[in-house]
JSON list of C-alpha atoms in Angstrom, two decimals:
[
{"chain": "A", "resi": 1268, "resn": "MET", "atom": "CA", "xyz": [-37.14, -37.82, -19.11]},
{"chain": "A", "resi": 1269, "resn": "GLY", "atom": "CA", "xyz": [-34.50, -38.76, -21.66]},
{"chain": "A", "resi": 1270, "resn": "MET", "atom": "CA", "xyz": [-36.92, -38.18, -24.53]},
{"chain": "A", "resi": 1271, "resn": "LEU", "atom": "CA", "xyz": [-37.85, -34.76, -23.13]},
{"chain": "A", "resi": 1272, "resn": "LEU", "atom": "CA", "xyz": [-34.19, -33.76, -22.93]},
{"chain": "A", "resi": 1273, "resn": "LEU", "atom": "CA", "xyz": [-33.68, -34.90, -26.50]},
{"chain": "A", "resi": 1274, "resn": "VAL", "atom": "CA", "xyz": [-36.65, -32.83, -27.69]},
{"chain": "A", "resi": 1275, "resn": "LEU", "atom": "CA", "xyz": [-35.38, -29.77, -25.80]},
{"chain": "A", "resi": 1276, "resn": "LEU", "atom": "CA", "xyz": [-31.90, -30.20, -27.26]},
{"chain": "A", "resi": 1277, "resn": "LEU", "atom": "CA", "xyz": [-33.37, -30.53, -30.76]},
{"chain": "A", "resi": 1278, "resn": "ASN", "atom": "CA", "xyz": [-35.36, -27.33, -30.19]},
{"chain": "A", "resi": 1279, "resn": "VAL", "atom": "CA", "xyz": [-32.21, -25.50, -29.15]},
{"chain": "A", "resi": 1280, "resn": "VAL", "atom": "CA", "xyz": [-30.31, -26.68, -32.24]},
{"chain": "A", "resi": 1281, "resn": "ILE", "atom": "CA", "xyz": [-33.15, -25.81, -34.64]},
{"chain": "A", "resi": 1282, "resn": "SER", "atom": "CA", "xyz": [-33.69, -22.41, -33.00]},
{"chain": "A", "resi": 1283, "resn": "TYR", "atom": "CA", "xyz": [-29.98, -21.65, -33.16]},
{"chain": "A", "resi": 1284, "resn": "PHE", "atom": "CA", "xyz": [-29.73, -22.41, -36.88]},
{"chain": "A", "resi": 1285, "resn": "ASN", "atom": "CA", "xyz": [-32.94, -20.47, -37.56]},
{"chain": "A", "resi": 1286, "resn": "ALA", "atom": "CA", "xyz": [-31.44, -17.42, -35.86]},
{"chain": "A", "resi": 1287, "resn": "LYS", "atom": "CA", "xyz": [-28.08, -17.93, -37.56]},
{"chain": "A", "resi": 1288, "resn": "ASN", "atom": "CA", "xyz": [-29.63, -18.14, -41.04]},
{"chain": "A", "resi": 1289, "resn": "VAL", "atom": "CA", "xyz": [-31.82, -15.12, -40.34]},
{"chain": "A", "resi": 1290, "resn": "GLY", "atom": "CA", "xyz": [-28.77, -13.20, -39.16]},
{"chain": "A", "resi": 1291, "resn": "LYS", "atom": "CA", "xyz": [-26.98, -13.86, -42.44]},
{"chain": "A", "resi": 1292, "resn": "ILE", "atom": "CA", "xyz": [-29.77, -12.19, -44.43]},
{"chain": "A", "resi": 1293, "resn": "TRP", "atom": "CA", "xyz": [-30.92, -9.66, -41.82]},
{"chain": "A", "resi": 1294, "resn": "ALA", "atom": "CA", "xyz": [-29.03, -6.63, -43.16]},
{"chain": "A", "resi": 1295, "resn": "GLU", "atom": "CA", "xyz": [-29.89, -7.43, -46.77]},
{"chain": "A", "resi": 1296, "resn": "SER", "atom": "CA", "xyz": [-33.55, -8.07, -45.93]},
{"chain": "A", "resi": 1297, "resn": "LYS", "atom": "CA", "xyz": [-33.75, -4.56, -44.48]},
{"chain": "A", "resi": 1298, "resn": "ALA", "atom": "CA", "xyz": [-32.37, -3.15, -47.73]},
{"chain": "A", "resi": 1299, "resn": "ILE", "atom": "CA", "xyz": [-34.63, -5.27, -49.94]},
{"chain": "A", "resi": 1300, "resn": "GLY", "atom": "CA", "xyz": [-37.80, -5.09, -47.86]},
{"chain": "A", "resi": 1301, "resn": "GLY", "atom": "CA", "xyz": [-41.03, -6.73, -48.97]},
{"chain": "A", "resi": 1302, "resn": "TRP", "atom": "CA", "xyz": [-41.47, -10.49, -48.80]},
{"chain": "A", "resi": 1303, "resn": "VAL", "atom": "CA", "xyz": [-37.81, -11.16, -47.96]},
{"chain": "A", "resi": 1304, "resn": "ARG", "atom": "CA", "xyz": [-38.15, -8.98, -44.86]},
{"chain": "A", "resi": 1305, "resn": "VAL", "atom": "CA", "xyz": [-41.33, -10.80, -43.86]},
{"chain": "A", "resi": 1306, "resn": "LEU", "atom": "CA", "xyz": [-39.50, -14.13, -44.20]},
{"chain": "A", "resi": 1307, "resn": "ALA", "atom": "CA", "xyz": [-36.62, -12.87, -42.06]},
{"chain": "A", "resi": 1308, "resn": "TRP", "atom": "CA", "xyz": [-39.04, -11.85, -39.31]},
{"chain": "A", "resi": 1309, "resn": "ALA", "atom": "CA", "xyz": [-40.84, -15.19, -39.57]},
{"chain": "A", "resi": 1310, "resn": "GLY", "atom": "CA", "xyz": [-37.57, -17.04, -39.08]},
{"chain": "A", "resi": 1311, "resn": "ALA", "atom": "CA", "xyz": [-36.65, -14.83, -36.14]},
{"chain": "A", "resi": 1312, "resn": "ILE", "atom": "CA", "xyz": [-40.03, -15.46, -34.51]},
{"chain": "A", "resi": 1313, "resn": "GLN", "atom": "CA", "xyz": [-39.66, -19.22, -34.97]},
{"chain": "A", "resi": 1314, "resn": "SER", "atom": "CA", "xyz": [-36.25, -19.05, -33.32]},
{"chain": "A", "resi": 1315, "resn": "ALA", "atom": "CA", "xyz": [-37.46, -16.94, -30.39]},
{"chain": "A", "resi": 1316, "resn": "VAL", "atom": "CA", "xyz": [-40.45, -19.23, -29.83]},
{"chain": "A", "resi": 1317, "resn": "GLY", "atom": "CA", "xyz": [-38.19, -22.29, -29.81]},
{"chain": "A", "resi": 1318, "resn": "PHE", "atom": "CA", "xyz": [-35.76, -20.82, -27.29]},
{"chain": "A", "resi": 1319, "resn": "THR", "atom": "CA", "xyz": [-38.62, -19.55, -25.13]},
{"chain": "A", "resi": 1320, "resn": "TYR", "atom": "CA", "xyz": [-40.24, -22.99, -24.93]},
{"chain": "A", "resi": 1321, "resn": "VAL", "atom": "CA", "xyz": [-36.93, -24.52, -23.83]},
{"chain": "A", "resi": 1322, "resn": "TYR", "atom": "CA", "xyz": [-36.41, -21.84, -21.20]},
{"chain": "A", "resi": 1323, "resn": "ALA", "atom": "CA", "xyz": [-40.00, -22.31, -20.02]},
{"chain": "A", "resi": 1324, "resn": "PHE", "atom": "CA", "xyz": [-39.44, -26.01, -19.37]},
{"chain": "A", "resi": 1325, "resn": "ILE", "atom": "CA", "xyz": [-36.17, -25.34, -17.54]},
{"chain": "A", "resi": 1326, "resn": "VAL", "atom": "CA", "xyz": [-37.63, -22.56, -15.40]},
{"chain": "A", "resi": 1327, "resn": "SER", "atom": "CA", "xyz": [-40.76, -24.62, -14.64]},
{"chain": "A", "resi": 1328, "resn": "TYR", "atom": "CA", "xyz": [-38.62, -27.54, -13.49]},
{"chain": "A", "resi": 1329, "resn": "ILE", "atom": "CA", "xyz": [-36.49, -25.32, -11.27]},
{"chain": "A", "resi": 1330, "resn": "ALA", "atom": "CA", "xyz": [-39.54, -23.53, -9.84]},
{"chain": "A", "resi": 1331, "resn": "ALA", "atom": "CA", "xyz": [-41.23, -26.84, -8.99]},
{"chain": "A", "resi": 1332, "resn": "SER", "atom": "CA", "xyz": [-38.04, -28.44, -7.58]},
{"chain": "A", "resi": 1333, "resn": "THR", "atom": "CA", "xyz": [-37.27, -25.49, -5.31]},
{"chain": "A", "resi": 1334, "resn": "GLY", "atom": "CA", "xyz": [-40.87, -25.00, -4.18]},
{"chain": "A", "resi": 1335, "resn": "TYR", "atom": "CA", "xyz": [-41.00, -21.53, -5.71]},
{"chain": "A", "resi": 1336, "resn": "LEU", "atom": "CA", "xyz": [-44.24, -22.53, -7.42]},
{"chain": "A", "resi": 1337, "resn": "PRO", "atom": "CA", "xyz": [-46.76, -25.22, -6.41]},
{"chain": "A", "resi": 1338, "resn": "PRO", "atom": "CA", "xyz": [-47.32, -27.92, -9.09]},
{"chain": "A", "resi": 1339, "resn": "ALA", "atom": "CA", "xyz": [-50.70, -26.43, -10.06]},
{"chain": "A", "resi": 1340, "resn": "PHE", "atom": "CA", "xyz": [-49.10, -23.07, -10.82]},
{"chain": "A", "resi": 1341, "resn": "VAL", "atom": "CA", "xyz": [-46.32, -24.71, -12.81]},
{"chain": "A", "resi": 1342, "resn": "GLY", "atom": "CA", "xyz": [-49.10, -25.93, -15.09]},
{"chain": "A", "resi": 1343, "resn": "THR", "atom": "CA", "xyz": [-50.48, -22.40, -15.18]},
{"chain": "A", "resi": 1344, "resn": "LEU", "atom": "CA", "xyz": [-47.07, -21.07, -16.24]},
{"chain": "A", "resi": 1345, "resn": "MET", "atom": "CA", "xyz": [-46.79, -23.55, -19.09]},
{"chain": "A", "resi": 1346, "resn": "SER", "atom": "CA", "xyz": [-50.36, -22.81, -20.21]},
{"chain": "A", "resi": 1347, "resn": "LEU", "atom": "CA", "xyz": [-49.63, -19.08, -20.14]},
{"chain": "A", "resi": 1348, "resn": "MET", "atom": "CA", "xyz": [-46.51, -19.58, -22.26]},
{"chain": "A", "resi": 1349, "resn": "TYR", "atom": "CA", "xyz": [-48.54, -21.63, -24.75]},
{"chain": "A", "resi": 1350, "resn": "VAL", "atom": "CA", "xyz": [-51.23, -18.97, -25.03]},
{"chain": "A", "resi": 1351, "resn": "MET", "atom": "CA", "xyz": [-48.60, -16.27, -25.55]},
{"chain": "A", "resi": 1352, "resn": "LEU", "atom": "CA", "xyz": [-46.60, -18.15, -28.17]},
{"chain": "A", "resi": 1353, "resn": "VAL", "atom": "CA", "xyz": [-49.04, -20.24, -30.21]},
{"chain": "A", "resi": 1354, "resn": "VAL", "atom": "CA", "xyz": [-50.33, -17.41, -32.42]},
{"chain": "A", "resi": 1355, "resn": "PRO", "atom": "CA", "xyz": [-46.91, -15.99, -33.46]},
{"chain": "A", "resi": 1356, "resn": "MET", "atom": "CA", "xyz": [-45.64, -19.56, -33.86]},
{"chain": "A", "resi": 1357, "resn": "LEU", "atom": "CA", "xyz": [-48.46, -20.52, -36.24]},
{"chain": "A", "resi": 1358, "resn": "GLY", "atom": "CA", "xyz": [-48.38, -17.19, -38.08]},
{"chain": "A", "resi": 1359, "resn": "SER", "atom": "CA", "xyz": [-44.67, -17.41, -38.82]},
{"chain": "A", "resi": 1360, "resn": "ALA", "atom": "CA", "xyz": [-44.99, -21.10, -39.73]},
{"chain": "A", "resi": 1361, "resn": "ILE", "atom": "CA", "xyz": [-47.68, -20.28, -42.30]},
{"chain": "A", "resi": 1362, "resn": "ILE", "atom": "CA", "xyz": [-45.42, -17.65, -43.89]},
{"chain": "A", "resi": 1363, "resn": "ILE", "atom": "CA", "xyz": [-42.52, -20.11, -44.10]},
{"chain": "A", "resi": 1364, "resn": "THR", "atom": "CA", "xyz": [-44.84, -22.78, -45.52]},
{"chain": "A", "resi": 1365, "resn": "ILE", "atom": "CA", "xyz": [-46.02, -20.41, -48.24]},
{"chain": "A", "resi": 1366, "resn": "GLN", "atom": "CA", "xyz": [-42.40, -19.72, -49.18]},
{"chain": "A", "resi": 1367, "resn": "SER", "atom": "CA", "xyz": [-41.72, -23.46, -49.39]},
{"chain": "A", "resi": 1368, "resn": "TRP", "atom": "CA", "xyz": [-44.67, -23.76, -51.82]},
{"chain": "A", "resi": 1369, "resn": "ILE", "atom": "CA", "xyz": [-43.17, -20.95, -53.90]},
{"chain": "A", "resi": 1370, "resn": "ASN", "atom": "CA", "xyz": [-39.79, -22.70, -53.95]},
{"chain": "A", "resi": 1371, "resn": "ALA", "atom": "CA", "xyz": [-41.38, -26.01, -54.95]},
{"chain": "A", "resi": 1372, "resn": "TYR", "atom": "CA", "xyz": [-43.34, -24.32, -57.77]},
{"chain": "A", "resi": 1373, "resn": "ARG", "atom": "CA", "xyz": [-40.31, -22.48, -59.12]},
{"chain": "A", "resi": 1374, "resn": "GLU", "atom": "CA", "xyz": [-37.93, -25.42, -58.89]},
{"chain": "A", "resi": 1375, "resn": "ARG", "atom": "CA", "xyz": [-39.63, -28.82, -58.80]},
{"chain": "A", "resi": 1376, "resn": "SER", "atom": "CA", "xyz": [-36.84, -30.76, -57.13]},
{"chain": "A", "resi": 1377, "resn": "LEU", "atom": "CA", "xyz": [-37.38, -33.66, -54.76]},
{"chain": "A", "resi": 1378, "resn": "MET", "atom": "CA", "xyz": [-35.86, -31.63, -51.94]},
{"chain": "A", "resi": 1379, "resn": "ASN", "atom": "CA", "xyz": [-38.16, -28.65, -52.44]},
{"chain": "A", "resi": 1380, "resn": "LEU", "atom": "CA", "xyz": [-41.23, -30.85, -52.78]},
{"chain": "A", "resi": 1381, "resn": "GLY", "atom": "CA", "xyz": [-40.27, -32.73, -49.62]},
{"chain": "A", "resi": 1382, "resn": "VAL", "atom": "CA", "xyz": [-39.74, -29.53, -47.64]},
{"chain": "A", "resi": 1383, "resn": "ALA", "atom": "CA", "xyz": [-43.04, -28.10, -48.87]},
{"chain": "A", "resi": 1384, "resn": "GLY", "atom": "CA", "xyz": [-44.86, -31.32, -48.00]},
{"chain": "A", "resi": 1385, "resn": "TRP", "atom": "CA", "xyz": [-43.35, -31.51, -44.53]},
{"chain": "A", "resi": 1386, "resn": "ASN", "atom": "CA", "xyz": [-44.00, -27.82, -43.78]},
{"chain": "A", "resi": 1387, "resn": "THR", "atom": "CA", "xyz": [-47.61, -28.22, -44.91]},
{"chain": "A", "resi": 1388, "resn": "PHE", "atom": "CA", "xyz": [-48.13, -31.29, -42.71]},
{"chain": "A", "resi": 1389, "resn": "ALA", "atom": "CA", "xyz": [-46.40, -29.76, -39.67]},
{"chain": "A", "resi": 1390, "resn": "THR", "atom": "CA", "xyz": [-48.29, -26.47, -39.95]},
{"chain": "A", "resi": 1391, "resn": "ALA", "atom": "CA", "xyz": [-51.65, -28.20, -40.39]},
{"chain": "A", "resi": 1392, "resn": "TYR", "atom": "CA", "xyz": [-50.92, -30.55, -37.48]},
{"chain": "A", "resi": 1393, "resn": "ASN", "atom": "CA", "xyz": [-49.88, -27.69, -35.20]},
{"chain": "A", "resi": 1394, "resn": "ALA", "atom": "CA", "xyz": [-52.96, -25.69, -36.20]},
{"chain": "A", "resi": 1395, "resn": "TYR", "atom": "CA", "xyz": [-55.21, -28.65, -35.38]},
{"chain": "A", "resi": 1396, "resn": "ASN", "atom": "CA", "xyz": [-53.53, -29.08, -31.99]},
{"chain": "A", "resi": 1397, "resn": "ALA", "atom": "CA", "xyz": [-53.85, -25.36, -31.32]},
{"chain": "A", "resi": 1398, "resn": "ILE", "atom": "CA", "xyz": [-57.60, -25.49, -31.98]},
{"chain": "A", "resi": 1399, "resn": "GLN", "atom": "CA", "xyz": [-57.90, -28.41, -29.56]},
{"chain": "A", "resi": 1400, "resn": "SER", "atom": "CA", "xyz": [-55.59, -27.02, -26.88]},
{"chain": "A", "resi": 1401, "resn": "PHE", "atom": "CA", "xyz": [-56.12, -23.25, -26.89]},
{"chain": "A", "resi": 1402, "resn": "GLY", "atom": "CA", "xyz": [-59.43, -23.30, -25.02]},
{"chain": "A", "resi": 1403, "resn": "PRO", "atom": "CA", "xyz": [-58.23, -25.55, -22.15]},
{"chain": "A", "resi": 1404, "resn": "ALA", "atom": "CA", "xyz": [-55.01, -23.50, -21.92]},
{"chain": "A", "resi": 1405, "resn": "ILE", "atom": "CA", "xyz": [-57.01, -20.28, -21.58]},
{"chain": "A", "resi": 1406, "resn": "ASP", "atom": "CA", "xyz": [-59.17, -21.89, -18.87]},
{"chain": "A", "resi": 1407, "resn": "SER", "atom": "CA", "xyz": [-56.05, -23.01, -17.00]},
{"chain": "A", "resi": 1408, "resn": "VAL", "atom": "CA", "xyz": [-54.58, -19.51, -17.15]},
{"chain": "A", "resi": 1409, "resn": "GLN", "atom": "CA", "xyz": [-57.81, -17.87, -16.00]},
{"chain": "A", "resi": 1410, "resn": "GLU", "atom": "CA", "xyz": [-58.17, -20.32, -13.13]},
{"chain": "A", "resi": 1411, "resn": "GLY", "atom": "CA", "xyz": [-54.55, -19.99, -12.04]},
{"chain": "A", "resi": 1412, "resn": "LEU", "atom": "CA", "xyz": [-54.31, -16.22, -12.32]},
{"chain": "A", "resi": 1413, "resn": "GLY", "atom": "CA", "xyz": [-57.75, -15.53, -10.90]},
{"chain": "A", "resi": 1414, "resn": "GLY", "atom": "CA", "xyz": [-56.27, -15.09, -7.44]},
{"chain": "A", "resi": 1415, "resn": "LEU", "atom": "CA", "xyz": [-54.10, -12.22, -8.60]},
{"chain": "A", "resi": 1416, "resn": "PHE", "atom": "CA", "xyz": [-56.83, -9.74, -7.72]},
{"chain": "A", "resi": 1417, "resn": "GLY", "atom": "CA", "xyz": [-58.20, -11.62, -4.74]},
{"chain": "A", "resi": 1418, "resn": "ASP", "atom": "CA", "xyz": [-57.35, -11.93, -1.09]},
{"chain": "A", "resi": 1419, "resn": "SER", "atom": "CA", "xyz": [-56.26, -15.56, -1.12]},
{"chain": "A", "resi": 1420, "resn": "ASP", "atom": "CA", "xyz": [-52.73, -16.87, -0.77]},
{"chain": "A", "resi": 1421, "resn": "SER", "atom": "CA", "xyz": [-52.71, -17.67, -4.49]},
{"chain": "A", "resi": 1422, "resn": "ASP", "atom": "CA", "xyz": [-52.13, -14.03, -5.43]},
{"chain": "A", "resi": 1423, "resn": "ASP", "atom": "CA", "xyz": [-48.39, -14.36, -4.70]},
{"chain": "A", "resi": 1424, "resn": "ASN", "atom": "CA", "xyz": [-48.14, -17.48, -6.85]},
{"chain": "A", "resi": 1425, "resn": "ALA", "atom": "CA", "xyz": [-50.09, -15.81, -9.66]},
{"chain": "A", "resi": 1426, "resn": "ALA", "atom": "CA", "xyz": [-47.72, -12.83, -9.57]},
{"chain": "A", "resi": 1427, "resn": "ARG", "atom": "CA", "xyz": [-44.74, -15.22, -9.69]},
{"chain": "A", "resi": 1428, "resn": "VAL", "atom": "CA", "xyz": [-46.22, -16.94, -12.74]},
{"chain": "A", "resi": 1429, "resn": "ILE", "atom": "CA", "xyz": [-46.49, -13.62, -14.58]},
{"chain": "A", "resi": 1430, "resn": "LEU", "atom": "CA", "xyz": [-42.96, -12.62, -13.55]},
{"chain": "A", "resi": 1431, "resn": "LEU", "atom": "CA", "xyz": [-41.45, -15.92, -14.70]},
{"chain": "A", "resi": 1432, "resn": "ALA", "atom": "CA", "xyz": [-43.39, -15.80, -17.98]},
{"chain": "A", "resi": 1433, "resn": "ALA", "atom": "CA", "xyz": [-42.04, -12.31, -18.69]},
{"chain": "A", "resi": 1434, "resn": "ILE", "atom": "CA", "xyz": [-38.47, -13.37, -17.86]},
{"chain": "A", "resi": 1435, "resn": "VAL", "atom": "CA", "xyz": [-38.68, -16.50, -20.02]},
{"chain": "A", "resi": 1436, "resn": "LEU", "atom": "CA", "xyz": [-40.15, -14.60, -22.97]},
{"chain": "A", "resi": 1437, "resn": "LEU", "atom": "CA", "xyz": [-37.48, -11.89, -22.71]},
{"chain": "A", "resi": 1438, "resn": "ALA", "atom": "CA", "xyz": [-34.73, -14.53, -22.52]},
{"chain": "A", "resi": 1439, "resn": "GLY", "atom": "CA", "xyz": [-35.98, -16.22, -25.69]},
{"chain": "A", "resi": 1440, "resn": "ILE", "atom": "CA", "xyz": [-36.13, -12.94, -27.59]},
{"chain": "A", "resi": 1441, "resn": "LEU", "atom": "CA", "xyz": [-32.71, -11.78, -26.37]},
{"chain": "A", "resi": 1442, "resn": "THR", "atom": "CA", "xyz": [-31.08, -15.11, -27.25]},
{"chain": "A", "resi": 1443, "resn": "THR", "atom": "CA", "xyz": [-32.40, -14.88, -30.80]},
{"chain": "A", "resi": 1444, "resn": "ASN", "atom": "CA", "xyz": [-31.36, -11.24, -31.07]},
{"chain": "A", "resi": 1445, "resn": "VAL", "atom": "CA", "xyz": [-27.80, -11.98, -29.90]},
{"chain": "A", "resi": 1446, "resn": "ILE", "atom": "CA", "xyz": [-27.38, -14.77, -32.47]},
{"chain": "A", "resi": 1447, "resn": "ILE", "atom": "CA", "xyz": [-28.85, -12.66, -35.28]},
{"chain": "A", "resi": 1448, "resn": "ARG", "atom": "CA", "xyz": [-26.52, -9.78, -34.45]},
{"chain": "A", "resi": 1449, "resn": "ARG", "atom": "CA", "xyz": [-23.58, -12.18, -34.27]},
{"chain": "A", "resi": 1450, "resn": "TYR", "atom": "CA", "xyz": [-24.14, -13.37, -37.86]},
{"chain": "A", "resi": 1451, "resn": "GLU", "atom": "CA", "xyz": [-25.64, -10.19, -39.30]},
{"chain": "A", "resi": 1452, "resn": "ALA", "atom": "CA", "xyz": [-24.15, -9.17, -42.64]},
{"chain": "A", "resi": 1453, "resn": "SER", "atom": "CA", "xyz": [-21.86, -12.22, -42.68]},
{"chain": "A", "resi": 1454, "resn": "LEU", "atom": "CA", "xyz": [-22.90, -13.00, -46.26]},
{"chain": "A", "resi": 1455, "resn": "PRO", "atom": "CA", "xyz": [-21.75, -10.85, -49.20]},
{"chain": "A", "resi": 1456, "resn": "VAL", "atom": "CA", "xyz": [-24.31, -8.24, -50.18]},
{"chain": "A", "resi": 1457, "resn": "SER", "atom": "CA", "xyz": [-25.98, -9.08, -53.46]},
{"chain": "A", "resi": 1458, "resn": "GLU", "atom": "CA", "xyz": [-25.45, -7.12, -56.64]},
{"chain": "A", "resi": 1459, "resn": "GLU", "atom": "CA", "xyz": [-29.08, -5.97, -56.57]},
{"chain": "A", "resi": 1460, "resn": "VAL", "atom": "CA", "xyz": [-28.65, -4.31, -53.18]},
{"chain": "A", "resi": 1461, "resn": "ARG", "atom": "CA", "xyz": [-25.32, -2.73, -54.10]},
{"chain": "A", "resi": 1462, "resn": "ASN", "atom": "CA", "xyz": [-26.94, -1.21, -57.16]},
{"chain": "A", "resi": 1463, "resn": "ALA", "atom": "CA", "xyz": [-30.02, -0.18, -55.18]},
{"chain": "A", "resi": 1464, "resn": "ASN", "atom": "CA", "xyz": [-32.16, -2.16, -57.61]},
{"chain": "A", "resi": 1465, "resn": "ARG", "atom": "CA", "xyz": [-35.62, -2.64, -56.02]},
{"chain": "A", "resi": 1466, "resn": "ASP", "atom": "CA", "xyz": [-36.98, -4.85, -58.81]},
{"chain": "A", "resi": 1467, "resn": "LEU", "atom": "CA", "xyz": [-36.04, -8.10, -57.12]},
{"chain": "A", "resi": 1468, "resn": "GLU", "atom": "CA", "xyz": [-37.24, -11.66, -57.50]},
{"chain": "A", "resi": 1469, "resn": "TYR", "atom": "CA", "xyz": [-39.19, -11.85, -54.26]},
{"chain": "A", "resi": 1470, "resn": "ARG", "atom": "CA", "xyz": [-40.74, -8.37, -54.35]}
]
């Protein structure tokens, strides 16, 4: 339990700093557009996914402890969250990994090479796990939500799973949005943007 709490806390910290850093470049990324804007969105998605996973664990624990959901449907909720989040998580991670390769190529420092190496390993590892886990997660969701259109008592639990999933996802997105807005435009605007120069380094 202690290890799980530590992992959740680490996710919160990482997601917070992702959103904070995205917020600092959000206004400028809109002005610049192109690859910088894509990177900003990738960082925002990573932050939202991180917060959503944390909220999902908290909500699942509360739902199980209070009897709002039976244990089997708690598993369905977590599987549904995984299915919803794994594709945007991997997509944004690939974009960030590509940028780390670009940074390492442009400036061959030990730091940049280390970041690129770690991002490559983490993205490949997560992709491998996704290939292994996506099918079973889909099966779990289909089995758990199958009663939604039936006459069994499980239709109420299936509806609760969908409701909780929607709430958790919205909470993750809103948390990221609030942090981004809090730090938006907190960095000085670059000379290129002030001069409306579109011929930028990352275009």
